Amino acid sequence: MEGDSVTLESDITKIYDEIQFEYDDSIIAEISRAAQNFSTFDVPDGRFRHRLKLDNQTGSLTITNITTQHTGFYHLHIFNSRHTVHKSFVVNVCNVVKYVTVKVGESFTLDTGVTDIQKYGQLLWKFGGNDTLVSKINGTDPVFSTHERFKDRILYHENGSLTIEDTRFEHAGSYRIEMSSSRNTLLKRFSVLVTASTVSDLEHPGSIAAMVFGSVLILTFGCIIYCKISKREWNRIRQRAVQQ
């Protein structure tokens, strides 16, 4: 899960002549017994900066504070005078849902958190349980949804992030982005809660659904919640929303 640490175990009890860890054809850690050198290296997009810890006793490598960007294949090469040992690891990082709260009429941004989108051949933004397509980006050419809900409301950013302007209650719900490369697909999820700016906003037929969605979206995808709200509770919700 994002924020955790993962250790790539070498399964050796002593350091041999040389040890190397690779990610995406880049060396990220290296031990040379002859030179008494223990080094870690970042990659061009900076995803491993201040995250790598190399055990100089066992040769194991720990990645701290992981994100979905660290998903992928890792390779360990252990060299000595007699033979070479190769070992591979597959790291899958589960991301947590990011919650976004916005008032009617305001804008909100769904951030990919990616610094280099060139490595991804395709980015897909989807909305809701029916996977309504919000945008599709192949290379540098974004294609935006023609759905009335998002028409003329989307701003696209260079890192694949989206801003939705002039928010309405109908924009509340679950969003996700799928970032696909030749090696893997990264997934990031968002939950958007839309609240009222004025009392009149609460008369909108979608207002209760939007607020209830955000209030209880610690629910599993596909689960449907039905609620009955008393007149007293309805007035309390209206008052709380206006105060926010």
Tab-separated table of C-alpha atoms in Angstrom:
chain	number	residue	atom	x	y	z
A	1	MET	CA	0.000	0.000	0.000
A	2	GLU	CA	1.155	3.557	-0.630
A	3	GLY	CA	3.269	4.947	2.207
A	4	ASP	CA	4.599	1.545	3.270
A	5	SER	CA	8.133	0.200	2.890
A	6	VAL	CA	9.136	-2.851	0.874
A	7	THR	CA	12.384	-4.806	1.155
A	8	LEU	CA	13.905	-6.702	-1.763
A	9	GLU	CA	15.729	-9.537	0.010
A	10	SER	CA	19.031	-10.758	-1.413
A	11	ASP	CA	18.853	-14.013	0.621
A	12	ILE	CA	22.621	-14.040	1.110
A	13	THR	CA	24.542	-14.013	4.379
A	14	LYS	CA	27.651	-12.204	3.172
A	15	ILE	CA	28.544	-9.702	0.489
A	16	TYR	CA	30.057	-11.204	-2.660
A	17	ASP	CA	32.282	-9.421	-5.189
A	18	GLU	CA	29.526	-7.194	-6.518
A	19	ILE	CA	25.765	-6.686	-6.159
A	20	GLN	CA	23.492	-4.619	-8.384
A	21	PHE	CA	19.786	-3.765	-8.239
A	22	GLU	CA	18.083	-2.621	-11.437
A	23	TYR	CA	14.731	-1.003	-12.133
A	24	ASP	CA	13.526	-0.341	-15.666
A	25	ASP	CA	17.064	-0.974	-17.019
A	26	SER	CA	18.586	1.579	-14.621
A	27	ILE	CA	20.937	0.665	-11.770
A	28	ILE	CA	19.429	1.962	-8.518
A	29	ALA	CA	21.802	0.323	-5.999
A	30	GLU	CA	25.285	-1.164	-6.133
A	31	ILE	CA	27.767	-2.787	-3.779
A	32	SER	CA	31.423	-3.359	-4.684
A	33	ARG	CA	33.361	-5.307	-2.083
A	34	ALA	CA	36.745	-4.535	-3.638
A	35	ALA	CA	36.131	-0.793	-3.618
A	36	GLN	CA	34.197	-0.911	-0.336
A	37	ASN	CA	31.513	1.048	-2.134
A	38	PHE	CA	27.816	1.017	-1.126
A	39	SER	CA	25.752	3.311	-3.337
A	40	THR	CA	22.138	4.049	-4.253
A	41	PHE	CA	21.028	5.968	-7.333
A	42	ASP	CA	17.929	7.838	-8.384
A	43	VAL	CA	16.360	7.618	-11.848
A	44	PRO	CA	15.757	10.640	-14.133
A	45	ASP	CA	12.181	11.299	-12.951
A	46	GLY	CA	13.223	11.364	-9.270
A	47	ARG	CA	10.885	8.639	-8.018
A	48	PHE	CA	13.527	7.059	-5.737
A	49	ARG	CA	14.890	10.271	-4.229
A	50	HIS	CA	15.562	9.795	-0.469
A	51	ARG	CA	13.708	6.459	-0.561
A	52	LEU	CA	16.440	3.800	-0.986
A	53	LYS	CA	18.219	2.101	1.923
A	54	LEU	CA	20.895	-0.494	1.205
A	55	ASP	CA	21.873	-3.043	3.873
A	56	ASN	CA	25.671	-3.308	3.769
A	57	GLN	CA	25.574	-6.631	5.641
A	58	THR	CA	23.054	-8.611	3.588
A	59	GLY	CA	22.820	-6.598	0.371
A	60	SER	CA	19.035	-6.261	0.686
A	61	LEU	CA	17.405	-3.080	-0.616
A	62	THR	CA	14.518	-1.269	1.104
A	63	ILE	CA	12.268	1.242	-0.666
A	64	THR	CA	10.554	3.544	1.829
A	65	ASN	CA	7.349	5.580	1.470
A	66	ILE	CA	6.382	3.767	-1.729
A	67	THR	CA	3.859	5.058	-4.240
A	68	THR	CA	2.229	3.552	-7.314
A	69	GLN	CA	5.170	4.926	-9.321
A	70	HIS	CA	7.338	2.209	-7.757
A	71	THR	CA	5.231	-0.585	-9.233
A	72	GLY	CA	7.176	-2.743	-11.671
A	73	PHE	CA	9.971	-5.265	-12.129
A	74	TYR	CA	13.207	-5.182	-10.134
A	75	HIS	CA	16.274	-7.298	-10.860
A	76	LEU	CA	19.091	-8.314	-8.524
A	77	HIS	CA	22.473	-9.461	-9.869
A	78	ILE	CA	24.992	-11.069	-7.510
A	79	PHE	CA	28.484	-11.547	-8.940
A	80	ASN	CA	31.442	-13.548	-7.618
A	81	SER	CA	34.491	-15.202	-9.139
A	82	ARG	CA	32.687	-18.484	-9.784
A	83	HIS	CA	29.204	-17.628	-10.941
A	84	THR	CA	26.482	-15.015	-11.215
A	85	VAL	CA	23.075	-15.215	-9.534
A	86	HIS	CA	20.065	-13.374	-10.948
A	87	LYS	CA	16.880	-12.725	-9.021
A	88	SER	CA	13.733	-10.850	-10.042
A	89	PHE	CA	11.021	-9.124	-8.000
A	90	VAL	CA	7.587	-7.849	-8.961
A	91	VAL	CA	6.329	-4.949	-6.835
A	92	ASN	CA	2.640	-4.018	-6.961
A	93	VAL	CA	1.618	-0.967	-4.962
A	94	CYS	CA	-2.040	-0.519	-4.008
A	95	ASN	CA	-3.101	3.095	-3.848
A	96	VAL	CA	-5.519	4.592	-1.350
A	97	VAL	CA	-8.513	6.673	-2.345
A	98	LYS	CA	-7.842	10.410	-2.221
A	99	TYR	CA	-10.807	12.464	-0.993
A	100	VAL	CA	-11.577	15.865	-2.510
A	101	THR	CA	-14.217	18.291	-1.191
A	102	VAL	CA	-15.452	21.182	-3.333
A	103	LYS	CA	-18.339	23.655	-3.210
A	104	VAL	CA	-20.846	24.179	-5.990
A	105	GLY	CA	-19.449	26.611	-8.580
A	106	GLU	CA	-15.812	26.090	-7.614
A	107	SER	CA	-13.100	24.129	-9.429
A	108	PHE	CA	-11.183	21.060	-8.303
A	109	THR	CA	-8.082	19.294	-9.621
A	110	LEU	CA	-7.395	15.559	-9.775
A	111	ASP	CA	-3.614	15.240	-9.663
A	112	THR	CA	-1.834	12.251	-11.211
A	113	GLY	CA	1.263	12.816	-9.077
A	114	VAL	CA	3.353	11.861	-12.113
A	115	THR	CA	6.357	13.925	-13.203
A	116	ASP	CA	7.032	12.175	-16.514
A	117	ILE	CA	3.977	11.019	-18.469
A	118	GLN	CA	5.958	10.388	-21.652
A	119	LYS	CA	6.622	6.808	-20.534
A	120	TYR	CA	2.881	6.096	-20.517
A	121	GLY	CA	1.383	5.352	-23.904
A	122	GLN	CA	-2.155	6.015	-22.736
A	123	LEU	CA	-3.947	7.776	-19.878
A	124	LEU	CA	-7.646	7.184	-19.252
A	125	TRP	CA	-9.747	9.229	-16.827
A	126	LYS	CA	-13.028	7.525	-15.879
A	127	PHE	CA	-15.986	8.501	-13.706
A	128	GLY	CA	-18.529	6.510	-11.688
A	129	GLY	CA	-19.526	2.874	-11.553
A	130	ASN	CA	-20.331	2.830	-15.270
A	131	ASP	CA	-16.805	3.978	-16.158
A	132	THR	CA	-17.961	7.064	-18.033
A	133	LEU	CA	-14.964	8.280	-20.050
A	134	VAL	CA	-13.850	11.752	-18.943
A	135	SER	CA	-10.727	11.986	-21.081
A	136	LYS	CA	-8.350	9.843	-23.089
A	137	ILE	CA	-4.764	10.904	-23.653
A	138	ASN	CA	-2.512	9.167	-26.179
A	139	GLY	CA	0.901	10.807	-26.133
A	140	THR	CA	0.214	14.543	-26.135
A	141	ASP	CA	-3.213	14.523	-27.786
A	142	PRO	CA	-6.040	14.618	-25.209
A	143	VAL	CA	-9.582	13.681	-26.205
A	144	PHE	CA	-12.230	14.975	-23.812
A	145	SER	CA	-15.636	13.581	-22.968
A	146	THR	CA	-18.628	14.776	-24.955
A	147	HIS	CA	-20.884	13.805	-22.051
A	148	GLU	CA	-23.081	16.749	-21.074
A	149	ARG	CA	-21.895	16.464	-17.471
A	150	PHE	CA	-18.319	17.434	-18.382
A	151	LYS	CA	-18.835	19.502	-21.529
A	152	ASP	CA	-16.662	22.672	-21.591
A	153	ARG	CA	-15.610	22.135	-17.964
A	154	ILE	CA	-12.307	20.262	-18.306
A	155	LEU	CA	-8.796	21.701	-18.232
A	156	TYR	CA	-5.902	19.373	-19.053
A	157	HIS	CA	-2.450	19.708	-17.457
A	158	GLU	CA	0.900	18.607	-18.867
A	159	ASN	CA	1.338	15.871	-16.249
A	160	GLY	CA	-2.049	14.343	-17.109
A	161	SER	CA	-3.925	15.963	-14.206
A	162	LEU	CA	-7.447	17.272	-14.789
A	163	THR	CA	-9.247	20.341	-13.471
A	164	ILE	CA	-13.044	20.399	-13.576
A	165	GLU	CA	-14.506	23.905	-13.477
A	166	ASP	CA	-17.852	25.273	-12.315
A	167	THR	CA	-18.626	22.164	-10.274
A	168	ARG	CA	-22.192	20.876	-9.930
A	169	PHE	CA	-23.655	18.196	-7.676
A	170	GLU	CA	-23.621	15.782	-10.602
A	171	HIS	CA	-19.804	15.856	-10.518
A	172	ALA	CA	-19.738	14.144	-7.108
A	173	GLY	CA	-18.605	10.536	-7.194
A	174	SER	CA	-15.641	8.284	-7.833
A	175	TYR	CA	-12.949	9.055	-10.410
A	176	ARG	CA	-9.961	7.015	-11.468
A	177	ILE	CA	-7.042	7.317	-13.832
A	178	GLU	CA	-5.419	4.379	-15.600
A	179	MET	CA	-1.857	5.069	-16.783
A	180	SER	CA	-0.652	2.346	-19.132
A	181	SER	CA	2.855	1.625	-20.383
A	182	SER	CA	4.385	-1.372	-22.124
A	183	ARG	CA	5.340	-2.790	-18.709
A	184	ASN	CA	2.347	-2.175	-16.468
A	185	THR	CA	-0.736	-0.111	-15.684
A	186	LEU	CA	-0.913	2.248	-12.714
A	187	LEU	CA	-4.253	3.070	-11.123
A	188	LYS	CA	-5.150	6.053	-8.950
A	189	ARG	CA	-8.568	6.695	-7.383
A	190	PHE	CA	-10.355	9.817	-6.148
A	191	SER	CA	-13.636	10.434	-4.347
A	192	VAL	CA	-15.204	13.862	-4.884
A	193	LEU	CA	-17.732	15.339	-2.436
A	194	VAL	CA	-19.684	18.394	-3.613
A	195	THR	CA	-21.223	20.631	-0.941
A	196	ALA	CA	-23.675	23.520	-1.179
A	197	SER	CA	-22.555	27.149	-1.275
A	198	THR	CA	-26.004	28.576	-0.491
A	199	VAL	CA	-29.342	27.375	0.850
A	200	SER	CA	-30.791	27.516	-2.659
A	201	ASP	CA	-28.192	24.969	-3.808
A	202	LEU	CA	-29.779	22.459	-1.466
A	203	GLU	CA	-32.988	22.571	-3.479
A	204	HIS	CA	-31.129	20.938	-6.381
A	205	PRO	CA	-32.388	17.357	-6.812
A	206	GLY	CA	-28.856	15.945	-6.760
A	207	SER	CA	-27.680	17.715	-3.619
A	208	ILE	CA	-28.588	15.034	-1.080
A	209	ALA	CA	-27.142	12.275	-3.240
A	210	ALA	CA	-23.893	14.221	-3.616
A	211	MET	CA	-23.534	14.843	0.119
A	212	VAL	CA	-24.529	11.337	1.126
A	213	PHE	CA	-22.068	9.893	-1.384
A	214	GLY	CA	-19.138	11.797	0.084
A	215	SER	CA	-20.184	11.212	3.669
A	216	VAL	CA	-20.282	7.455	3.389
A	217	LEU	CA	-17.719	6.707	0.696
A	218	ILE	CA	-15.763	4.371	2.823
A	219	LEU	CA	-17.919	1.855	1.007
A	220	THR	CA	-16.929	-0.815	-1.416
A	221	PHE	CA	-17.346	-0.219	-5.118
A	222	GLY	CA	-20.705	-1.465	-6.349
A	223	CYS	CA	-22.448	-1.119	-2.988
A	224	ILE	CA	-25.690	0.882	-3.002
A	225	ILE	CA	-26.899	2.790	0.056
A	226	TYR	CA	-30.500	3.807	0.595
A	227	CYS	CA	-31.371	6.349	3.289
A	228	LYS	CA	-34.450	7.948	4.694
A	229	ILE	CA	-33.920	11.420	6.122
A	230	SER	CA	-36.359	12.967	8.563
A	231	LYS	CA	-37.416	16.605	8.230
A	232	ARG	CA	-35.366	17.524	11.303
A	233	GLU	CA	-32.263	15.785	9.918
A	234	TRP	CA	-32.825	17.414	6.512
A	235	ASN	CA	-32.816	20.876	8.122
A	236	ARG	CA	-29.653	19.978	10.036
A	237	ILE	CA	-27.883	18.940	6.810
A	238	ARG	CA	-28.940	22.158	5.079
A	239	GLN	CA	-27.650	24.289	7.922
A	240	ARG	CA	-24.318	22.428	8.109
A	241	ALA	CA	-23.743	22.663	4.349
A	242	VAL	CA	-24.346	26.420	4.292
A	243	GLN	CA	-21.884	26.934	7.161
A	244	GLN	CA	-19.074	25.112	5.295
